[in-house]
């Protein structure tokens, strides 16, 4: 939901801002802009569309001598994605870029208009610019003016600000939206995330909500909400510039699917000892004791991994699990018990809906565990117990490797809670190792059947995923992946449920992707497939090599390796991700940046 960057140093601010915006583009990409200090004052450039458009425009001007500025890539919340609404917004005194939503902007705007302010955009952000201008005029102190301004705002924000009367200096402040300070040598950065400055420095500070930051090329000052200077520990990022490089792949999505064997192995190595689950906080044994039931709360793909987790935890640990869409959690007037464990799953660790649910649970003083891919993220920091998923940065908007790692963590958690004998658990973990180090590689490299199926799917506007048990849940993720990057409408159904109504949508040639990763369901699945076939459905099955019952009734079969059934969701997930990828490729879609979406959804 919008990427922001501020730079001050000895390099070309224009180039650094463009580079950084490219790295942040996953957060939103409908318009972009930047403001730079030049010898004639601040110069602002904005464009509708991608950062490339802004780059083209910037090249028309000779602004390379500028060493300080701010930039923005937008995912529109208020006002159309056009040049007028693109950030930065500003006044005679300052320019700002904003990520977040100001909930009381309408009330504030009315007051400001009465006071004579003239608005040019439809954004909530412009309200902040005018308020800050007024407070700066009244207080003649930038830190006090920023502190005073944010007190008047309701909602979420990460701001990067430059004042016309103070070249080479950028200010920042945040609440419920991410903002980091990249600390370099003779240059400093403010950004929504590390990827924006990792090519220049791995050192960073993490301001808290309400703290104001001031950066110049050689200094970083952080002020608390009372305006007093405060010390922040310098942190080092484990990410490298290579993590955010495409490394020869045409798309980040494909690169990230290909990283799955590596990151799943890393997960197994970090969460098991001698083939038994051993989590980072194992000395705190009481955390996992006496669990009445488990609530998994998450959004989108992360929520789908929760569904697979539910299947595993209920099957192996016999603990009841409910999975809830984070944005609906608070409206369900949740009934929770002190014995409940709440699990929040999030790749970014910043998803506003999941964070709001976590905060509600924290108010109830219940046990919270988060499974988060971004160390130091807000969800990680506000949870009682954290399991970090070592998937590394995920750049493609469609989540792939993070899903697979989240799923693996939940499988391990199911075994950890299972109370099964060590031999049984060791066997399962050994099978996971074998899938991850061996058969998964074959799945992602031998894609002939997947590509043939993708060619068929690309010709249709509607299709279905069906499965039973865990496959039913995997289908929901396969369906979401396909929708988000190919724009083909698809729905995932419990195979036995289709005949209760939805089967009326099957007509001649409608593709139906039948998942049968567990041979135990093959008899019943065969019947469901026959039902669809007799109504003209075109069957693409995903089943194990030996499962002839299913292959015989399929138009195309994509085989998953004959691994232990326990480990099969990992190979099946890769098949579904690749199926979505090749279908979108067939249709010439913008795979890494699908329309209307953003990677990190930091608004509710
Ligand atoms: C995944 O492909 C989606 N883009 C989206 O559903 C995502 O999983 C969801 O927004 C949750 O994000 P999070 O994992 O960062 O919390």
XYZ file of C-alpha atoms and ligand atoms in Angstrom:
620
model
C 0.000 0.000 0.000
C 2.306 2.704 -1.284
C 6.054 2.780 -0.982
C 7.868 5.818 0.364
C 11.514 6.835 0.225
C 13.538 9.777 1.467
C 17.210 10.297 0.618
C 19.957 12.669 1.647
C 23.631 12.129 0.817
C 26.273 12.706 -1.794
C 24.764 10.705 -4.675
C 22.146 11.680 -7.235
C 18.877 11.693 -5.278
C 16.973 11.275 -8.518
C 18.748 8.007 -9.334
C 18.550 6.665 -5.803
C 14.846 7.486 -5.546
C 14.048 5.803 -8.873
C 16.043 2.698 -7.855
C 14.337 2.609 -4.469
C 10.886 3.090 -5.939
C 11.526 0.169 -8.273
C 12.322 -1.947 -5.211
C 9.182 -0.699 -3.454
C 6.921 -0.986 -6.486
C 5.438 -4.247 -5.163
C 3.620 -2.069 -2.603
C 1.618 -0.216 -5.248
C 2.128 0.830 -8.824
C -0.645 3.047 -10.153
C 1.249 6.332 -10.056
C 4.580 7.652 -8.857
C 6.295 10.891 -7.994
C 9.231 12.617 -6.366
C 10.311 15.995 -5.012
C 13.967 16.991 -5.197
C 15.921 19.901 -3.777
C 17.545 21.818 -6.660
C 19.416 25.119 -6.838
C 16.069 26.741 -7.701
C 14.190 25.209 -4.785
C 12.132 22.022 -4.657
C 11.204 20.460 -7.995
C 8.309 17.956 -8.091
C 7.644 15.399 -10.844
C 4.643 13.061 -10.962
C 3.253 10.510 -13.392
C 0.315 8.198 -13.712
C 1.410 4.560 -14.052
C 4.626 2.809 -13.192
C 7.952 4.037 -11.830
C 9.385 3.571 -15.349
C 7.135 6.426 -16.473
C 8.506 8.633 -13.714
C 12.035 7.653 -14.691
C 11.362 8.658 -18.319
C 9.972 11.983 -17.193
C 12.876 12.633 -14.810
C 15.374 12.020 -17.621
C 13.842 14.937 -19.537
C 15.037 17.273 -16.775
C 18.576 17.745 -15.597
C 18.050 17.068 -11.901
C 20.987 14.769 -11.338
C 22.837 17.317 -9.249
C 20.191 17.070 -6.530
C 21.357 15.157 -3.435
C 18.170 15.127 -1.418
C 14.529 14.318 -2.005
C 11.498 12.133 -1.356
C 9.633 9.689 -3.600
C 6.448 7.651 -3.705
C 4.843 4.770 -5.561
C 1.100 4.644 -5.012
C -1.722 2.173 -4.499
C -4.715 4.500 -4.629
C -7.017 4.694 -1.610
C -8.503 8.209 -1.947
C -8.918 9.598 -5.422
C -8.256 8.137 -8.847
C -4.785 6.949 -9.773
C -3.929 10.030 -11.852
C -1.117 12.560 -11.892
C -2.951 15.084 -9.687
C -3.480 12.562 -6.921
C 0.041 11.146 -7.210
C 2.359 12.065 -4.328
C 4.266 14.151 -3.215
C 1.700 16.682 -2.028
C 2.618 19.970 -0.494
C 2.369 23.645 0.217
C 4.565 26.728 -0.061
C 6.614 25.417 2.852
C 6.916 21.650 2.459
C 6.323 18.479 0.458
C 5.281 15.085 1.838
C 4.792 11.485 0.762
C 2.431 9.227 2.691
C 1.635 5.558 3.083
C -1.573 4.786 5.003
C -5.050 6.198 5.430
C -6.169 9.273 7.359
C -9.612 8.333 8.646
C -10.644 11.826 9.806
C -9.441 13.618 6.671
C -12.925 14.819 5.698
C -13.466 16.650 9.013
C -9.957 18.103 8.886
C -10.369 19.150 5.263
C -13.554 21.104 6.087
C -11.757 22.975 8.873
C -8.755 23.695 6.674
C -10.918 24.955 3.781
C -12.659 27.331 6.204
C -9.216 28.612 7.166
C -8.487 29.356 3.516
C -6.464 26.316 2.396
C -6.871 25.412 -1.262
C -6.841 21.709 -2.151
C -5.830 20.414 -5.557
C -6.147 16.646 -5.102
C -8.734 14.160 -3.794
C -6.250 12.564 -1.435
C -6.320 12.340 2.336
C -2.600 13.107 2.253
C -3.004 16.701 1.183
C -4.754 17.377 4.498
C -1.563 16.418 6.341
C 0.486 18.826 4.222
C -1.790 21.785 5.034
C -2.031 20.918 8.731
C 1.726 20.619 9.000
C 2.192 23.905 7.159
C -0.148 25.655 9.632
C 1.510 24.111 12.660
C 4.984 24.968 11.377
C 3.907 28.568 10.773
C 2.505 28.774 14.307
C 5.289 26.959 16.178
C 8.329 27.737 14.012
C 9.826 24.394 15.069
C 9.714 21.404 12.758
C 9.775 18.629 15.353
C 7.077 20.352 17.412
C 5.026 21.001 14.279
C 5.221 17.348 13.183
C 4.372 16.106 16.685
C 1.436 18.493 16.891
C 0.192 17.519 13.431
C 0.186 13.777 13.979
C -1.745 14.269 17.232
C -4.604 15.553 15.074
C -4.608 12.560 12.715
C -6.692 9.415 13.063
C -5.652 6.397 11.028
C -2.328 5.067 9.832
C 0.616 6.813 8.281
C 4.274 6.669 7.417
C 5.400 10.086 6.228
C 8.523 11.407 4.642
C 8.734 15.208 4.607
C 11.011 17.905 3.214
C 10.802 21.583 4.153
C 11.723 24.183 1.546
C 13.779 26.149 4.082
C 16.005 23.218 5.069
C 17.805 21.570 2.125
C 19.555 18.205 2.590
C 17.239 17.212 5.426
C 14.353 14.734 5.431
C 11.915 14.173 8.283
C 9.800 11.106 8.946
C 7.139 9.900 11.339
C 4.927 6.824 11.512
C 1.915 5.158 13.080
C 0.773 1.647 12.133
C 2.584 1.819 8.791
C 6.165 0.694 8.278
C 9.059 3.177 8.185
C 12.751 2.382 8.518
C 15.846 4.562 8.604
C 18.696 3.254 6.444
C 21.969 4.403 7.969
C 24.798 4.752 5.451
C 28.197 6.453 5.257
C 27.634 10.067 4.291
C 24.074 9.229 3.245
C 20.871 8.258 5.010
C 17.490 6.943 3.934
C 13.902 6.772 5.103
C 11.885 3.987 3.501
C 8.924 1.638 3.775
C 11.253 -1.323 3.787
C 14.843 -2.472 3.649
C 14.748 -3.431 -0.027
C 14.676 0.296 -0.861
C 18.200 0.892 0.472
C 19.801 -2.559 0.817
C 22.019 -1.889 -2.223
C 23.606 0.978 -0.243
C 23.537 -0.082 3.387
C 22.493 -3.021 5.512
C 22.336 -0.931 8.709
C 19.028 0.435 9.795
C 16.973 1.826 12.708
C 13.339 1.102 13.373
C 11.419 4.121 14.722
C 8.404 3.394 16.920
C 4.931 4.824 16.388
C 4.877 8.517 17.289
C 8.653 9.028 17.050
C 9.906 11.660 14.623
C 13.114 11.125 12.660
C 15.379 13.761 11.148
C 18.069 12.691 8.685
C 20.906 14.678 7.102
C 23.825 13.106 5.199
C 25.836 12.590 8.399
C 23.258 12.494 11.167
C 20.180 10.590 12.218
C 18.162 11.986 15.113
C 15.110 10.331 16.609
C 12.722 12.305 18.849
C 10.065 10.768 21.066
C 6.436 11.916 21.115
C 7.403 14.629 23.640
C 10.035 15.984 21.262
C 13.005 14.681 23.310
C 15.978 13.081 21.512
C 16.079 9.336 22.028
C 18.638 6.603 21.231
C 17.753 3.699 18.929
C 19.809 0.528 18.499
C 21.366 0.092 15.061
C 20.246 -3.162 13.445
C 21.773 -5.154 10.603
C 19.648 -6.650 7.864
C 20.157 -10.293 6.983
C 18.938 -9.540 3.444
C 21.357 -8.930 0.615
C 20.939 -7.105 -2.676
C 20.895 -10.565 -4.340
C 17.721 -11.485 -2.441
C 15.895 -8.811 -4.367
C 17.485 -9.539 -7.755
C 15.680 -11.571 -10.438
C 18.853 -13.663 -10.903
C 18.139 -14.369 -14.576
C 14.494 -15.386 -14.172
C 11.908 -13.557 -16.270
C 9.698 -13.019 -13.251
C 10.186 -12.835 -9.507
C 7.286 -15.262 -9.139
C 9.132 -18.002 -11.011
C 12.360 -17.237 -9.170
C 10.528 -17.502 -5.864
C 8.908 -20.843 -6.777
C 12.365 -22.123 -7.707
C 13.643 -21.018 -4.292
C 11.172 -23.310 -2.528
C 13.478 -26.350 -2.127
C 16.144 -24.107 -0.566
C 13.886 -22.192 1.819
C 11.873 -25.260 2.831
C 15.120 -27.048 3.670
C 16.204 -24.017 5.690
C 12.884 -24.192 7.542
C 13.315 -27.882 8.333
C 16.885 -27.295 9.505
C 15.894 -24.391 11.710
C 12.792 -25.944 13.291
C 13.879 -29.544 13.815
C 16.653 -31.260 15.778
C 17.441 -34.897 15.133
C 14.231 -35.190 13.057
C 12.021 -33.916 15.873
C 10.306 -30.493 15.955
C 12.294 -28.031 18.040
C 11.138 -24.445 17.927
C 13.256 -21.434 18.803
C 11.714 -20.959 22.204
C 11.636 -24.564 23.266
C 12.818 -23.721 26.771
C 9.458 -22.026 27.252
C 7.698 -25.381 27.266
C 4.570 -24.051 28.884
C 3.592 -22.038 25.818
C 2.308 -25.078 23.934
C 0.820 -26.796 26.973
C -2.855 -27.239 27.727
C -4.285 -25.786 24.505
C -8.074 -25.984 24.365
C -8.509 -24.943 20.774
C -6.612 -23.002 18.130
C -7.754 -19.937 16.163
C -5.796 -19.210 13.024
C -6.283 -15.678 11.731
C -4.835 -14.417 8.458
C -5.638 -13.046 5.000
C -5.450 -14.382 1.464
C -2.719 -16.885 0.824
C -1.555 -16.851 4.434
C -5.088 -17.802 5.449
C -5.033 -20.693 2.990
C -1.876 -22.051 4.577
C -3.859 -21.825 7.825
C -6.541 -24.054 6.283
C -3.958 -26.693 5.412
C -2.581 -26.247 8.950
C -6.051 -26.834 10.380
C -6.248 -30.127 8.523
C -2.889 -31.247 9.882
C -3.355 -30.050 13.472
C -6.802 -31.598 13.770
C -5.689 -34.841 12.174
C -2.444 -35.317 14.086
C -2.823 -33.313 17.308
C -6.605 -33.724 17.682
C -6.982 -30.087 18.744
C -9.963 -28.235 17.223
C -8.884 -25.448 14.889
C -10.910 -22.650 13.325
C -9.505 -20.488 10.553
C -10.775 -16.946 10.209
C -10.452 -14.194 7.678
C -8.679 -11.460 9.647
C -10.853 -8.633 8.329
C -13.976 -10.381 9.687
C -12.547 -11.485 13.009
C -13.617 -8.450 15.035
C -17.147 -8.515 13.615
C -17.632 -12.106 14.730
C -17.668 -10.796 18.307
C -15.137 -13.538 19.012
C -15.755 -16.000 21.792
C -12.337 -16.995 23.040
C -11.254 -19.031 26.008
C -8.137 -18.619 28.152
C -6.934 -22.016 26.945
C -7.080 -20.924 23.307
C -3.993 -20.342 21.222
C -4.332 -17.678 18.529
C -2.039 -18.006 15.527
C -1.555 -15.081 13.158
C 0.068 -15.923 9.820
C 1.549 -13.190 7.653
C 4.277 -12.954 5.052
C 4.765 -9.217 5.441
C 3.969 -8.987 9.132
C 2.334 -5.647 8.353
C -1.107 -6.626 7.012
C -3.512 -4.190 8.668
C -6.420 -6.643 8.974
C -4.244 -9.288 10.643
C -2.616 -6.702 12.893
C -6.005 -5.376 14.015
C -7.094 -8.926 14.889
C -3.851 -9.513 16.798
C -4.349 -6.319 18.793
C -7.885 -7.346 19.680
C -6.631 -10.723 20.905
C -3.837 -9.028 22.855
C -6.431 -6.884 24.626
C -8.068 -10.159 25.691
C -4.675 -11.252 27.082
C -4.606 -14.588 25.261
C -1.669 -16.609 23.991
C -0.567 -15.393 20.565
C 1.820 -17.032 18.162
C 2.701 -15.372 14.894
C 4.188 -17.099 11.879
C 5.833 -14.220 10.059
C 8.283 -13.904 7.191
C 9.559 -10.411 7.960
C 11.725 -10.193 11.069
C 11.025 -7.146 13.201
C 7.668 -6.516 11.522
C 4.828 -5.105 13.618
C 2.955 -8.417 13.885
C 6.155 -10.178 14.974
C 6.865 -7.525 17.591
C 3.378 -7.511 19.033
C 2.980 -11.299 19.336
C 3.897 -13.237 22.425
C 5.692 -15.996 20.545
C 7.073 -15.760 16.992
C 8.147 -18.346 14.476
C 10.066 -16.648 11.692
C 9.634 -18.299 8.323
C 12.987 -18.162 6.536
C 11.516 -17.722 3.039
C 13.536 -14.531 2.462
C 12.109 -11.453 0.750
C 9.146 -12.186 -1.501
C 8.837 -9.595 -4.250
C 6.166 -10.975 -6.609
C 2.733 -9.813 -5.497
C 1.491 -13.414 -5.698
C 2.785 -15.220 -2.654
C 4.371 -18.611 -3.376
C 7.424 -19.611 -1.376
C 6.013 -17.909 1.729
C 2.859 -20.067 1.436
C 4.908 -23.250 1.165
C 7.055 -22.328 4.159
C 4.025 -21.301 6.265
C 2.413 -24.629 5.397
C 5.537 -26.547 6.402
C 5.728 -24.680 9.723
C 2.116 -25.646 10.467
C 2.842 -29.277 9.571
C 5.732 -29.222 12.026
C 3.537 -27.557 14.633
C 0.950 -30.305 14.136
C 3.655 -32.881 14.838
C 4.960 -30.846 17.798
C 1.490 -30.830 19.360
C 0.612 -34.368 18.339
C 1.859 -36.360 21.298
C 2.638 -39.141 18.795
C 5.653 -41.342 19.528
C 9.056 -40.087 18.398
C 9.447 -42.800 15.775
C 6.250 -41.750 14.001
C 7.262 -38.085 14.084
C 10.801 -38.827 12.872
C 9.427 -40.790 9.936
C 7.212 -37.853 8.914
C 10.039 -35.334 9.212
C 12.377 -37.572 7.236
C 9.720 -37.744 4.521
C 9.531 -33.939 4.496
C 13.307 -33.796 4.059
C 13.124 -36.240 1.195
C 10.371 -34.292 -0.581
C 12.138 -30.978 -0.127
C 15.598 -32.148 -1.156
C 14.562 -34.482 -3.930
C 11.089 -34.695 -5.478
C 10.184 -31.022 -5.246
C 13.068 -30.269 -7.570
C 11.590 -32.595 -10.217
C 8.186 -30.948 -9.907
C 9.476 -27.469 -10.603
C 11.771 -28.454 -13.433
C 9.614 -30.992 -15.286
C 6.698 -28.765 -16.253
C 5.537 -30.165 -19.620
C 2.118 -31.334 -18.321
C 1.617 -28.117 -16.360
C 2.291 -26.016 -19.469
C -0.136 -28.102 -21.563
C -2.806 -27.612 -18.919
C -2.047 -23.879 -18.766
C -2.661 -23.600 -22.529
C -6.148 -25.016 -22.001
C -6.933 -22.879 -18.965
C -5.881 -19.710 -20.775
C -8.745 -20.204 -23.255
C -11.452 -20.112 -20.582
C -13.106 -17.447 -18.445
C -14.383 -19.774 -15.694
C -13.003 -22.862 -14.058
C -13.116 -24.898 -10.862
C -10.810 -26.613 -8.421
C -12.147 -29.643 -6.570
C -10.666 -31.809 -3.844
C -11.373 -33.553 -0.588
C -9.712 -33.176 2.802
C -6.486 -31.251 2.584
C -6.817 -31.041 -1.214
C -9.976 -29.013 -0.753
C -7.899 -26.420 1.120
C -5.027 -26.534 -1.361
C -7.597 -25.881 -4.075
C -8.533 -22.561 -2.446
C -4.934 -21.417 -2.801
C -4.617 -22.752 -6.359
C -7.756 -20.827 -7.238
C -6.594 -17.567 -5.634
C -3.206 -17.787 -7.335
C -4.820 -18.280 -10.714
C -7.324 -15.454 -10.206
C -4.828 -12.882 -9.051
C -2.325 -13.233 -11.859
C -4.322 -14.587 -14.839
C -7.628 -12.714 -14.148
C -9.565 -15.911 -14.946
C -12.511 -16.483 -12.655
C -12.147 -19.649 -10.659
C -13.678 -21.210 -7.584
C -12.497 -23.954 -5.280
C -15.061 -26.461 -4.092
C -15.132 -29.442 -1.798
C -15.493 -32.142 -4.444
C -18.587 -33.626 -2.815
C -20.265 -30.226 -2.539
C -20.234 -29.365 -6.251
C -23.281 -31.518 -6.946
C -25.311 -29.493 -4.429
C -25.672 -26.586 -6.814
C -22.503 -25.345 -8.481
C -22.352 -28.246 -10.924
C -24.978 -26.323 -12.916
C -22.107 -24.099 -14.091
C -20.269 -26.976 -15.751
C -20.724 -26.904 -19.499
C -18.921 -28.359 -22.461
C -15.202 -27.798 -21.977
C -15.307 -26.104 -18.524
C -11.923 -26.921 -16.974
C -12.042 -28.620 -13.595
C -8.797 -29.142 -11.741
C -9.175 -32.217 -9.568
C -6.661 -32.552 -6.743
C -6.075 -36.053 -5.385
C -2.833 -35.955 -3.451
C -4.139 -38.407 -0.854
C -4.900 -41.829 -2.352
C -7.441 -42.410 0.415
C -9.832 -40.136 -1.480
C -9.316 -41.601 -4.940
C -12.507 -43.726 -5.045
C -14.783 -40.857 -4.076
C -12.865 -38.365 -6.200
C -13.221 -40.617 -9.220
C -16.998 -40.522 -8.766
C -16.968 -36.719 -8.466
C -14.813 -36.455 -11.578
C -17.194 -38.730 -13.495
C -20.096 -36.490 -12.451
C -18.298 -33.466 -13.892
C -17.159 -35.316 -17.022
C -20.650 -36.466 -17.876
C -21.667 -32.803 -17.967
C -18.892 -31.922 -20.394
C -16.191 -30.848 -17.902
C -12.548 -31.011 -19.000
C -10.565 -32.717 -16.254
C -7.052 -31.695 -15.319
C -6.025 -33.943 -12.467
C -3.183 -33.536 -10.031
C -2.506 -36.923 -8.459
C 0.264 -39.280 -7.450
C 2.034 -41.339 -10.120
C 0.372 -44.614 -9.147
C -3.171 -43.306 -8.993
C -4.614 -44.858 -12.145
C -8.167 -44.513 -10.875
C -7.858 -40.799 -11.438
C -5.566 -40.738 -14.471
C -8.008 -42.938 -16.421
C -10.751 -40.340 -16.159
C -8.558 -37.274 -16.745
C -8.039 -35.301 -19.942
C -4.663 -34.123 -18.693
C -2.842 -35.512 -15.698
C -0.150 -33.704 -13.759
C 1.588 -36.184 -11.509
C 2.901 -35.401 -8.070
C 5.702 -37.664 -6.846
C 4.916 -40.815 -4.920
C 6.147 -39.342 -1.633
C 4.764 -39.925 1.823
C 1.207 -38.530 1.697
C 2.104 -36.345 4.688
C 4.537 -34.297 2.577
C 2.493 -34.077 -0.636
C 0.957 -30.621 -0.062
C 4.415 -29.175 -0.648
C 4.733 -30.622 -4.141
C 1.061 -30.041 -4.951
C 1.378 -26.375 -3.943
C 4.279 -25.925 -6.373
C 2.204 -27.521 -9.152
C -0.685 -25.120 -8.519
C 1.622 -22.095 -8.362
C 3.255 -23.081 -11.648
C -0.115 -23.723 -13.231
C -1.162 -20.175 -12.364
C 2.188 -18.822 -13.530
C 2.142 -20.505 -16.951
C -1.517 -19.644 -17.521
C -0.785 -15.980 -16.817
C 2.287 -16.200 -19.060
C 0.160 -17.664 -21.836
C -2.175 -14.676 -21.509
C 0.664 -12.162 -21.444
C -0.300 -10.833 -18.000
C 1.860 -8.618 -15.862
C 2.727 -11.522 -13.588
C 4.741 -9.835 -10.847
C 2.473 -6.808 -10.620
C -1.086 -7.907 -11.353
C -3.717 -5.226 -11.813
C -5.400 -3.607 -8.807
C -3.197 -5.376 -6.264
C -0.346 -4.543 -3.929
C 1.941 -6.860 -2.028
C 1.588 -5.469 1.440
C -1.954 -4.470 2.369
C -1.516 -1.980 5.191
C -5.041 -0.557 5.103
C -8.131 -2.205 6.605
C -1.079 -13.557 -2.024
O -0.792 -14.044 -3.284
C -1.841 -12.354 -1.969
N -1.262 -11.333 -2.743
C -2.472 -11.936 -0.665
O -3.608 -12.725 -0.550
C -1.664 -12.054 0.655
O -1.414 -13.385 0.943
C -2.460 -11.387 1.793
O -2.646 -10.031 1.495
C -1.803 -11.546 3.137
O -0.557 -10.928 3.177
P 0.446 -11.199 4.354
O 0.828 -12.633 4.288
O 1.591 -10.284 4.091
O -0.250 -10.897 5.635
